[in-house]
Coordinates of C-alpha atoms in Angstrom, one line a residue:
M1 CA -15.3 98.5 39.9
L2 CA -13.2 101.3 38.2
K3 CA -16.2 102.1 36.0
R4 CA -18.3 102.5 39.0
I5 CA -15.9 104.6 41.0
I6 CA -15.4 106.8 37.7
G7 CA -19.3 107.2 37.7
C8 CA -19.1 109.1 40.9
I9 CA -18.1 112.1 39.0
R10 CA -22.0 112.3 38.0
E11 CA -22.8 116.0 38.2
Y12 CA -19.2 117.2 38.1
K13 CA -18.7 116.2 34.4
K14 CA -18.6 119.7 33.3
P15 CA -15.8 121.0 35.5
T16 CA -13.8 118.0 34.6
I17 CA -14.3 118.4 30.9
L18 CA -13.4 122.3 31.3
T19 CA -10.3 121.2 33.3
F20 CA -9.2 119.2 30.3
I21 CA -9.9 121.9 27.9
F22 CA -7.9 124.6 29.7
I23 CA -5.0 122.3 30.4
V24 CA -4.6 121.6 26.7
G25 CA -4.6 125.3 26.0
E26 CA -2.1 125.9 28.6
A27 CA 0.1 123.4 27.3
I28 CA 0.1 124.5 23.8
I29 CA 0.9 128.2 24.9
E30 CA 3.6 126.9 27.1
T31 CA 5.6 125.1 24.3
L32 CA 4.9 128.1 22.0
I33 CA 6.5 130.8 24.2
P34 CA 10.3 129.4 23.7
F35 CA 9.5 129.5 20.0
I36 CA 8.5 133.2 20.1
T37 CA 11.4 134.0 22.3
A38 CA 13.9 132.2 19.9
Q39 CA 12.7 134.3 17.2
M40 CA 12.9 137.5 19.0
I41 CA 16.6 136.9 19.9
D42 CA 17.2 135.9 16.3
R43 CA 16.0 139.5 15.3
I44 CA 18.0 141.2 17.9
Q45 CA 21.1 139.3 16.7
K46 CA 20.5 140.0 13.0
A47 CA 19.5 143.8 13.8
E48 CA 17.6 144.0 10.7
G49 CA 14.8 146.5 9.6
D50 CA 12.7 148.2 12.1
M51 CA 14.1 146.1 14.9
M52 CA 12.7 147.9 17.9
S53 CA 9.1 147.7 16.3
S54 CA 9.7 144.1 15.9
I55 CA 10.8 143.5 19.5
L56 CA 8.0 145.3 20.9
R57 CA 5.4 143.2 18.9
S58 CA 7.2 140.0 20.0
G59 CA 7.4 141.3 23.6
L60 CA 3.5 142.1 23.5
L61 CA 2.8 138.9 22.1
L62 CA 4.7 137.0 24.8
V63 CA 3.1 139.1 27.5
L64 CA -0.4 138.1 26.1
M65 CA 0.7 134.5 25.9
A66 CA 1.9 134.4 29.4
M67 CA -1.2 136.2 30.7
L68 CA -3.5 133.6 28.9
S69 CA -1.4 130.8 30.0
L70 CA -1.7 132.0 33.7
A71 CA -5.4 132.4 33.1
F72 CA -5.9 128.9 31.7
G73 CA -3.9 127.5 34.5
G74 CA -5.8 129.4 37.1
V75 CA -9.2 128.4 35.6
A76 CA -8.1 124.9 35.5
A77 CA -7.2 124.9 39.1
V78 CA -10.5 126.1 40.0
T79 CA -12.4 123.5 38.0
S80 CA -10.3 120.7 38.9
A81 CA -10.6 121.7 42.5
K82 CA -14.4 121.8 42.3
A83 CA -14.4 118.5 40.2
S84 CA -12.2 116.5 42.5
A85 CA -14.0 117.7 45.8
G86 CA -17.2 116.8 44.2
F87 CA -16.0 113.4 43.1
A88 CA -14.7 112.9 46.5
K89 CA -18.1 113.8 48.1
N90 CA -20.1 111.5 45.8
L91 CA -17.6 108.7 46.5
R92 CA -17.8 109.1 50.3
S93 CA -21.5 109.2 50.1
D94 CA -21.6 106.1 48.1
V95 CA -19.4 104.3 50.3
F96 CA -21.3 105.3 53.4
D97 CA -24.7 104.6 51.6
K98 CA -23.2 101.1 51.0
I99 CA -22.1 100.4 54.4
Q100 CA -25.7 101.1 55.4
T101 CA -26.8 98.3 53.5
Y102 CA -24.6 95.8 55.3
S103 CA -25.7 93.3 57.6
F104 CA -23.9 92.5 60.8
E105 CA -22.3 89.8 58.9
N106 CA -20.7 92.1 56.3
I107 CA -19.7 94.6 59.4
D108 CA -17.9 91.7 61.1
K109 CA -15.7 91.4 58.0
F110 CA -14.4 95.0 58.4
S111 CA -13.1 96.7 61.6
S112 CA -14.7 99.8 62.4
A113 CA -11.3 101.6 62.4
S114 CA -10.5 100.3 58.8
L115 CA -13.9 101.5 57.6
V116 CA -13.3 105.0 58.9
T117 CA -9.6 105.0 57.4
R118 CA -11.1 104.1 53.9
M119 CA -13.8 106.8 54.2
T120 CA -11.3 109.4 55.3
H121 CA -7.7 109.0 54.5
D122 CA -8.1 106.6 51.5
I123 CA -10.8 108.6 49.9
T124 CA -8.3 111.8 50.3
E125 CA -5.6 110.0 48.6
V126 CA -8.1 109.0 45.5
Q127 CA -9.3 112.6 45.4
F128 CA -5.9 113.9 45.3
A129 CA -4.9 111.4 42.5
F130 CA -8.1 112.4 40.6
M131 CA -7.2 116.0 40.6
M132 CA -3.7 115.2 39.4
A133 CA -5.3 112.8 36.9
I134 CA -7.3 115.6 35.1
R135 CA -4.6 118.3 35.4
I136 CA -1.2 117.1 35.6
A137 CA -1.5 113.6 34.0
V138 CA -2.9 115.5 31.2
R139 CA -0.5 118.5 31.1
A140 CA 2.6 116.6 31.5
P141 CA 2.2 114.1 28.6
L142 CA 1.2 117.0 26.2
M143 CA 3.9 119.1 27.2
L144 CA 6.5 116.2 26.9
I145 CA 5.2 115.6 23.4
F146 CA 5.1 119.1 22.2
S147 CA 8.4 119.8 23.8
V148 CA 10.2 117.1 22.0
V149 CA 8.6 117.9 18.6
M150 CA 9.5 121.6 19.1
G151 CA 13.1 120.5 20.3
I152 CA 13.6 118.4 17.2
V153 CA 12.2 121.1 14.7
M154 CA 14.4 123.8 16.3
G155 CA 17.4 122.0 17.5
G156 CA 18.5 119.4 14.9
R157 CA 21.4 117.3 15.9
M158 CA 21.1 119.1 19.5
A159 CA 18.0 117.0 20.0
L160 CA 20.1 113.9 20.4
T161 CA 20.5 114.7 24.2
F162 CA 16.8 113.8 24.6
L163 CA 17.8 110.3 23.3
V164 CA 20.2 110.1 26.4
V165 CA 18.4 111.8 29.2
I166 CA 14.7 110.4 28.6
P167 CA 15.6 106.9 29.0
I168 CA 18.0 107.6 31.9
L169 CA 15.4 109.9 33.7
G170 CA 12.2 107.8 32.8
G171 CA 13.9 104.5 33.6
G172 CA 15.2 106.0 36.9
F173 CA 11.9 107.2 38.1
F174 CA 10.2 103.9 37.3
L175 CA 12.8 102.0 39.4
I176 CA 12.5 104.2 42.3
S177 CA 8.6 104.1 42.2
Q178 CA 8.6 100.3 41.8
K179 CA 10.9 100.2 45.1
A180 CA 8.6 102.7 46.9
M181 CA 5.4 101.2 46.3
P182 CA 5.4 98.2 48.3
V183 CA 6.3 100.4 51.3
F184 CA 3.3 102.8 50.6
R185 CA 0.9 99.8 50.4
R186 CA 2.2 98.8 54.0
I187 CA 1.4 102.4 55.2
F188 CA -2.2 102.0 54.5
R189 CA -2.3 99.0 57.0
K190 CA -0.1 100.9 59.5
Y191 CA -3.0 103.8 59.2
D192 CA -5.7 101.1 60.2
A193 CA -3.4 100.1 63.3
V194 CA -3.2 103.8 64.5
N195 CA -7.0 104.4 64.1
E196 CA -7.7 101.2 65.9
S197 CA -5.4 102.2 68.7
I198 CA -7.2 105.8 68.9
E199 CA -10.7 104.5 68.6
E200 CA -10.0 101.9 71.4
N201 CA -8.4 104.4 73.6
V202 CA -11.1 107.0 73.3
R203 CA -14.1 104.5 73.5
G204 CA -12.5 102.8 76.6
M205 CA -11.2 105.9 78.3
R206 CA -13.1 105.3 81.5
V207 CA -11.5 102.0 81.8
V208 CA -8.1 103.0 80.8
K209 CA -8.2 105.6 83.6
S210 CA -9.7 103.2 86.2
F211 CA -6.9 100.7 85.8
A212 CA -4.4 103.4 85.5
R213 CA -3.2 102.1 82.0
E214 CA -2.3 105.4 80.3
G215 CA 1.1 104.5 80.2
Y216 CA 0.3 101.3 78.5
E217 CA -2.0 103.0 75.9
K218 CA 0.7 105.8 75.2
A219 CA 3.2 102.8 74.7
K220 CA 0.8 101.0 72.2
F221 CA -0.1 104.0 70.2
A222 CA 3.7 105.1 70.1
D223 CA 4.4 101.7 68.8
A224 CA 1.8 102.1 65.9
S225 CA 2.9 105.7 65.4
E226 CA 6.6 104.8 65.0
G227 CA 5.8 102.1 62.7
L228 CA 4.0 104.6 60.5
R229 CA 6.9 107.0 60.8
K230 CA 9.5 104.2 59.7
N231 CA 7.6 103.3 56.8
F232 CA 7.1 106.9 55.7
T233 CA 10.7 108.0 56.3
F234 CA 11.9 104.8 54.2
A235 CA 9.6 105.4 51.3
E236 CA 10.3 109.1 51.2
R237 CA 13.9 108.6 51.3
I238 CA 13.5 106.2 48.2
V239 CA 11.4 109.0 46.3
A240 CA 13.8 111.6 47.4
L241 CA 16.3 110.0 44.9
N242 CA 14.1 111.7 42.2
T243 CA 15.7 115.1 42.9
P244 CA 19.5 114.3 42.4
L245 CA 18.7 112.1 39.4
M246 CA 16.7 115.1 37.9
Q247 CA 19.5 117.5 38.4
L248 CA 22.0 115.3 37.0
C249 CA 19.9 115.1 33.9
V250 CA 19.3 118.9 33.8
Y251 CA 22.9 119.7 34.2
F252 CA 23.9 117.1 31.4
N253 CA 21.3 118.5 29.1
M254 CA 22.5 122.0 29.8
V255 CA 26.2 121.3 29.3
F256 CA 25.4 119.3 26.1
I257 CA 23.3 121.9 24.5
V258 CA 25.5 124.9 25.2
F259 CA 28.5 123.1 24.2
V260 CA 27.5 121.3 21.1
G261 CA 25.1 124.5 19.9
A262 CA 27.9 126.8 20.6
K263 CA 30.4 124.8 18.4
I264 CA 27.9 124.4 15.7
A265 CA 27.0 128.0 15.8
I266 CA 30.7 129.1 15.8
S267 CA 31.8 126.7 13.0
T268 CA 28.8 127.5 10.8
G269 CA 28.5 131.4 11.5
G270 CA 25.1 131.0 13.0
T271 CA 23.7 129.6 9.6
V272 CA 22.5 126.4 11.1
V273 CA 22.1 127.1 14.6
N274 CA 21.7 130.5 16.2
V275 CA 21.7 131.8 19.7
G276 CA 17.7 132.0 19.7
E277 CA 17.6 128.3 18.9
I278 CA 20.2 127.4 21.6
S279 CA 17.9 129.4 24.2
A280 CA 15.0 127.6 23.0
M281 CA 16.6 124.2 23.2
L282 CA 17.6 124.7 26.7
T283 CA 14.1 125.7 27.5
Y284 CA 12.7 122.9 25.7
G285 CA 15.1 120.5 27.5
F286 CA 14.2 121.7 30.9
Q287 CA 10.5 121.4 30.1
I288 CA 10.9 117.7 28.9
L289 CA 12.9 116.8 32.1
M290 CA 10.4 118.6 34.3
Q291 CA 7.5 116.6 32.6
L292 CA 9.4 113.5 32.9
M293 CA 9.6 114.1 36.7
M294 CA 5.8 115.1 36.7
L295 CA 5.0 111.9 35.1
G296 CA 7.2 110.0 37.9
M297 CA 5.3 111.8 40.5
I298 CA 2.1 110.7 38.8
Y299 CA 3.0 107.1 38.7
V300 CA 3.8 107.2 42.4
T301 CA 0.6 109.0 43.4
M302 CA -1.5 106.8 41.1
S303 CA 0.1 103.5 42.6
I304 CA -0.5 104.8 46.0
S305 CA -4.0 105.6 45.2
A306 CA -4.6 102.3 43.5
E307 CA -4.0 100.7 46.6
A308 CA -6.7 103.1 48.3
L309 CA -9.0 102.5 45.3
H310 CA -8.6 98.8 45.9
R311 CA -9.5 99.1 49.7
I312 CA -12.4 101.4 48.8
G313 CA -13.6 98.9 45.9
E314 CA -13.6 96.2 48.8
V315 CA -16.2 98.0 50.6
L316 CA -18.3 98.9 47.5
G317 CA -18.0 95.4 46.2
E318 CA -19.0 93.8 49.2
Q319 CA -22.5 92.4 48.8
P320 CA -25.0 92.6 51.5
R321 CA -25.6 89.3 53.1
L322 CA -29.2 90.1 53.8
T323 CA -31.4 91.7 51.1
S324 CA -35.2 92.1 50.7
P325 CA -37.0 89.5 48.4
E326 CA -38.9 90.5 45.1
N327 CA -42.3 91.2 46.0
A328 CA -41.6 91.5 49.7
A329 CA -44.3 91.7 52.3
R330 CA -44.8 95.1 53.4
E331 CA -47.0 94.7 56.5
V332 CA -46.4 92.8 59.8
K333 CA -49.8 91.3 60.8
D334 CA -49.0 91.1 64.5
G335 CA -46.2 90.2 66.9
S336 CA -46.5 86.3 67.0
I337 CA -43.3 84.7 66.6
T338 CA -42.4 81.1 65.8
F339 CA -39.0 79.1 65.7
E340 CA -39.2 76.0 63.6
N341 CA -36.3 73.7 64.1
V342 CA -34.0 76.6 64.1
S343 CA -30.3 76.3 64.1
F344 CA -27.7 79.0 63.8
R345 CA -23.9 79.6 63.3
Y346 CA -22.3 82.9 62.8
A347 CA -19.7 81.6 59.9
A348 CA -20.3 78.7 57.5
T349 CA -16.9 77.2 58.7
S350 CA -17.8 77.2 62.3
K351 CA -18.1 73.6 63.6
K352 CA -20.3 74.1 66.4
D353 CA -23.8 75.9 66.2
T354 CA -24.5 79.0 68.2
L355 CA -28.3 77.9 68.5
S356 CA -29.5 74.5 67.6
G357 CA -32.9 72.7 67.4
L358 CA -35.1 75.7 68.6
D359 CA -38.9 75.0 68.3
L360 CA -41.1 77.7 69.9
R361 CA -44.3 79.6 69.5
I362 CA -44.9 82.9 71.0
E363 CA -48.5 84.5 70.7
S364 CA -48.8 88.2 69.9
G365 CA -48.9 90.2 73.0
M366 CA -47.1 87.7 75.3
T367 CA -44.2 88.7 77.5
V368 CA -41.3 86.2 77.4
G369 CA -38.4 86.1 79.8
I370 CA -35.1 84.8 78.7
L371 CA -32.4 83.5 81.2
G372 CA -29.2 82.0 80.6
G373 CA -25.4 82.2 81.4
T374 CA -22.9 84.0 79.3
G375 CA -22.5 82.2 75.7
S376 CA -25.8 80.6 76.2
G377 CA -27.3 82.2 72.9
K378 CA -29.6 84.6 74.3
S379 CA -28.5 87.9 72.2
S380 CA -28.2 85.5 69.2
F381 CA -31.7 84.2 69.7
V382 CA -33.4 87.6 69.7
Q383 CA -31.3 88.9 66.9
L384 CA -32.8 86.4 64.4
I385 CA -36.4 88.0 64.9
P386 CA -35.5 91.4 63.1
R387 CA -33.2 89.3 60.8
L388 CA -30.1 90.9 61.9
Y389 CA -28.6 87.4 60.8
D390 CA -30.3 84.6 58.9
V391 CA -30.8 81.3 60.3
S392 CA -28.5 78.5 58.9
E393 CA -31.4 76.1 59.3
G394 CA -35.2 76.1 59.8
R395 CA -36.9 79.1 59.9
V396 CA -38.2 82.0 62.0
T397 CA -41.7 83.5 61.5
V398 CA -43.2 86.9 62.7
G399 CA -47.0 87.7 62.1
G400 CA -47.3 84.1 60.2
L401 CA -44.6 84.9 57.7
D402 CA -41.1 83.9 57.4
V403 CA -38.8 86.9 58.1
R404 CA -37.0 86.3 54.8
E405 CA -40.3 87.2 52.9
Y406 CA -40.5 90.8 54.5
D407 CA -39.0 94.0 53.2
L408 CA -36.2 94.5 55.7
E409 CA -37.2 98.0 56.5
T410 CA -40.9 96.9 57.2
L411 CA -39.7 94.1 59.3
R412 CA -37.2 96.2 61.4
N413 CA -39.7 99.1 61.8
A414 CA -42.1 96.5 63.4
V415 CA -39.4 95.4 65.8
A416 CA -37.8 97.6 68.5
M417 CA -34.5 96.5 70.2
V418 CA -33.2 98.0 73.5
L419 CA -29.6 96.7 74.2
Q420 CA -27.8 96.6 77.3
K421 CA -25.1 99.0 75.8
N422 CA -27.5 100.8 73.4
L423 CA -26.4 104.1 71.8
L424 CA -27.4 107.7 72.1
F425 CA -26.3 110.0 69.4
S426 CA -25.0 113.5 69.7
G427 CA -27.8 115.9 69.9
T428 CA -30.7 116.8 72.3
I429 CA -32.8 114.5 74.5
R430 CA -35.7 115.3 72.3
E431 CA -33.9 114.6 69.1
N432 CA -32.7 111.1 70.3
L433 CA -36.2 110.2 71.3
R434 CA -37.7 110.9 68.2
W435 CA -35.6 108.3 66.4
G436 CA -38.4 106.1 67.8
N437 CA -40.9 108.2 66.1
E438 CA -39.8 111.3 64.1
N439 CA -43.4 112.8 64.1
A440 CA -44.0 112.3 67.7
T441 CA -45.6 115.1 69.7
D442 CA -44.0 116.6 72.7
E443 CA -47.0 115.0 74.9
E444 CA -46.0 111.7 73.4
L445 CA -42.3 112.2 74.3
V446 CA -43.3 113.0 77.9
E447 CA -45.6 110.0 78.2
A448 CA -43.0 107.6 76.9
C449 CA -40.4 109.0 79.1
R450 CA -42.7 108.8 82.4
L451 CA -43.3 105.1 81.4
A452 CA -39.8 104.4 81.0
Q453 CA -39.1 106.3 84.4
A454 CA -37.0 108.9 82.6
D455 CA -39.1 111.9 82.8
E456 CA -38.0 112.9 86.5
F457 CA -34.2 113.0 85.8
I458 CA -34.8 114.8 82.3
R459 CA -36.5 117.5 84.2
S460 CA -34.0 117.8 86.6
F461 CA -31.5 119.0 83.9
P462 CA -31.6 122.9 83.4
E463 CA -32.4 122.4 79.8
G464 CA -34.8 119.7 80.3
Y465 CA -35.8 117.7 77.0
D466 CA -33.5 120.2 75.2
T467 CA -30.4 119.1 77.2
F468 CA -27.6 118.1 74.6
I469 CA -26.4 114.6 74.7
E470 CA -22.5 114.1 74.0
Q471 CA -21.4 111.6 71.5
G472 CA -22.3 108.1 72.8
G473 CA -24.2 109.5 75.7
T474 CA -21.1 110.1 77.8
N475 CA -22.8 112.8 79.9
V476 CA -25.7 110.7 81.3
S477 CA -25.2 107.6 83.5
G478 CA -25.8 104.1 82.4
G479 CA -29.1 103.9 84.0
Q480 CA -30.3 107.2 82.5
K481 CA -28.9 106.1 79.0
Q482 CA -31.1 102.8 79.3
R483 CA -34.1 104.6 80.4
L484 CA -33.9 107.0 77.4
C485 CA -33.4 104.1 75.0
I486 CA -36.5 102.2 76.4
A487 CA -38.4 105.6 76.1
R488 CA -37.2 105.8 72.4
A489 CA -38.2 102.0 71.8
L490 CA -41.7 102.8 73.4
L491 CA -42.4 105.8 71.2
K492 CA -42.1 103.3 68.1
K493 CA -45.0 101.3 69.3
P494 CA -43.7 98.2 67.6
K495 CA -45.3 94.8 67.2
I496 CA -42.4 93.3 69.1
L497 CA -40.2 94.9 71.7
I498 CA -36.8 93.1 72.6
L499 CA -35.0 94.0 75.8
D500 CA -31.5 92.7 75.8
D501 CA -30.6 93.0 79.4
S502 CA -31.5 96.7 79.1
T503 CA -32.4 97.2 82.6
S504 CA -29.3 96.1 84.1
A505 CA -28.2 99.5 85.2
V506 CA -31.5 100.3 87.1
D507 CA -32.6 99.2 90.5
T508 CA -35.2 96.6 91.0
R509 CA -38.0 98.9 91.8
T510 CA -37.5 101.1 88.6
D511 CA -37.2 97.9 86.7
A512 CA -40.8 96.8 88.0
L513 CA -42.2 100.4 87.2
I514 CA -41.0 100.0 83.7
R515 CA -42.3 96.6 83.2
A516 CA -45.8 97.9 84.5
G517 CA -45.4 100.7 81.9
F518 CA -45.0 98.1 79.2
R519 CA -48.3 96.3 80.4
S520 CA -50.3 99.7 80.2
Y521 CA -48.8 101.4 77.1
I522 CA -48.1 98.5 74.5
P523 CA -50.3 95.7 75.9
E524 CA -50.7 94.2 72.3
T525 CA -46.9 94.2 71.7
T526 CA -44.9 91.1 72.1
K527 CA -42.3 91.5 74.6
L528 CA -39.0 89.5 74.9
I529 CA -36.8 90.4 78.0
I530 CA -33.4 89.2 78.4
A531 CA -32.2 89.6 81.9
Q532 CA -29.9 88.3 84.4
R533 CA -32.3 89.1 87.5
V534 CA -35.0 86.5 87.9
T535 CA -37.2 89.4 89.2
S536 CA -37.1 91.1 86.0
V537 CA -38.9 88.0 84.2
M538 CA -40.8 86.3 87.0
D539 CA -44.2 87.8 86.0
A540 CA -43.8 86.9 82.4
D541 CA -46.2 84.5 80.6
V542 CA -43.5 82.2 79.8
I543 CA -39.7 82.1 80.9
L544 CA -37.2 80.5 78.6
L545 CA -34.0 78.9 80.0
L546 CA -31.0 78.7 77.5
D547 CA -27.9 76.7 77.8
G548 CA -25.4 76.0 75.1
G549 CA -27.8 77.3 72.4
R550 CA -30.7 75.2 73.5
I551 CA -34.0 75.8 75.3
V552 CA -33.3 73.6 78.3
A553 CA -36.4 74.5 80.2
S554 CA -39.7 76.8 79.6
G555 CA -42.8 77.7 81.5
T556 CA -43.9 80.2 84.0
H557 CA -42.1 81.2 87.1
E558 CA -44.0 78.6 89.3
Q559 CA -43.8 75.8 86.9
L560 CA -40.1 76.3 86.5
L561 CA -39.6 76.5 90.2
A562 CA -41.2 73.0 90.5
S563 CA -39.6 71.6 87.3
S564 CA -36.2 72.9 86.7
E565 CA -33.4 72.2 89.0
I566 CA -31.2 75.0 87.1
Y567 CA -33.9 77.7 87.4
R568 CA -34.4 76.8 91.1
E569 CA -30.7 77.2 91.9
I570 CA -30.6 80.5 90.0
Y571 CA -33.6 81.9 91.9
T572 CA -32.5 80.6 95.3
E573 CA -29.1 82.0 94.9
Q574 CA -30.2 85.4 93.8
T575 CA -33.1 85.4 96.6
N576 CA -30.3 84.4 99.2
R577 CA -28.1 87.3 98.3
G578 CA -30.8 89.9 98.1
D579 CA -31.3 90.5 94.3
E580 CA -35.0 90.6 94.8
Q581 CA -34.8 93.5 97.1

């Protein structure tokens, strides 16, 4: 998985490599500057020869090296930003592309709030870690090694201070990060909870307001946010211990070098250690401690990003439950459908089948009505046809072939589904309609909308077909949304059209006109209509009555009135309360 994620660098390998090269150059120059400075101080102290000329040369060299170091650091910052942003873009695209391959079963495994968190917050964490890895994670170890070597070369016995402060500081940072890491891992789950609270509230805003539950939602969000705050505060409180530990080691190092260095310099008359070398040791000591602190930060950041990486890896590593077979069929002959001893359950561990023992033959072009109570398996029944789920037993065929033998895109292009809660995307009405057929002409759009009884209300908008639809279609009514979705499905001219209670928000007259449009516009298309109203299906070629995942009755309206007591009760009840009007 790590190899796969690193592969997301792709076209950004060049800026990644350039960052490494410039960082190495910057580290070398940074460790040479104290050495040159020490030599210059030594010359000033000795006051030998043409001192001013020597100081001027050393000063110019230091200025040049500082500018070069600044240039290397600046270029590295630009290339690392380009590399990390590109890496995150590729990773985000790969995760999104992976999600597009998921079946409903895969999507059921992750909550939508969690997927959003992984594609936003988690990838941002990984992006920051990647930028740190190619900059600070390269610079800090190099600076540490170079500074230790130069400190030993120049300081002699004074370098013994490193044997004290390096273990103390390194061990302290490690213990602090180990204590903080479990808290940071919990924070990721808290982010999921916060995002879930926001998503539920925004999507259900109308329900929240209609029940005056704003106070409850505020309290629920406040609880999730407070949990996030507490965990962050606790983690940052632990990490904050880095600063006093760092200061303790810096001051110890400074006092030790000044005290021991001054003592050696005075006792030897500057022959063993001079002022320049003491100055260089102070600088190298500070550099060493700073790099150790950087390594501690890197460890914490990498550990946090490791959790984010794991969560992203779960998404990328999830295998689609449904895939196209090799040598898949790429043409659907017609809209005929058969169910052969079909049973279905949503999870292999489920003790009870959602559908069981279904045997059915639907000829191409037929209109099939489907009735049944809540939980009777109506939606599960139709979802097996475009292979949104696979059967647990038996088989479903479309056009004479098992649906598992088709290329998934081919099969689903031949089947159009209109759901009760279908979705419109942000964009114009025209753009939404062309989801059904991206090449549809304006005349075809208008014709489909007339058949779906949508043209009249579309033309009542000032912008007509160019009216902008808000995200989720919140600026149109439920009935208008359903009619637009039906028009979108009609433009597809599918072999099979499935309406899952998709006219529930329109009146019976409009419902009848839509069904009449089906007969004239797509006569050869097989139409499956799930409905609650008998009037929506009474003119169907066959009506299926589902109960408990089984077909308990089937036939025409007249046949079922004569043979099925359940159907007769539904029809009589709806007729008496005026549902047919």
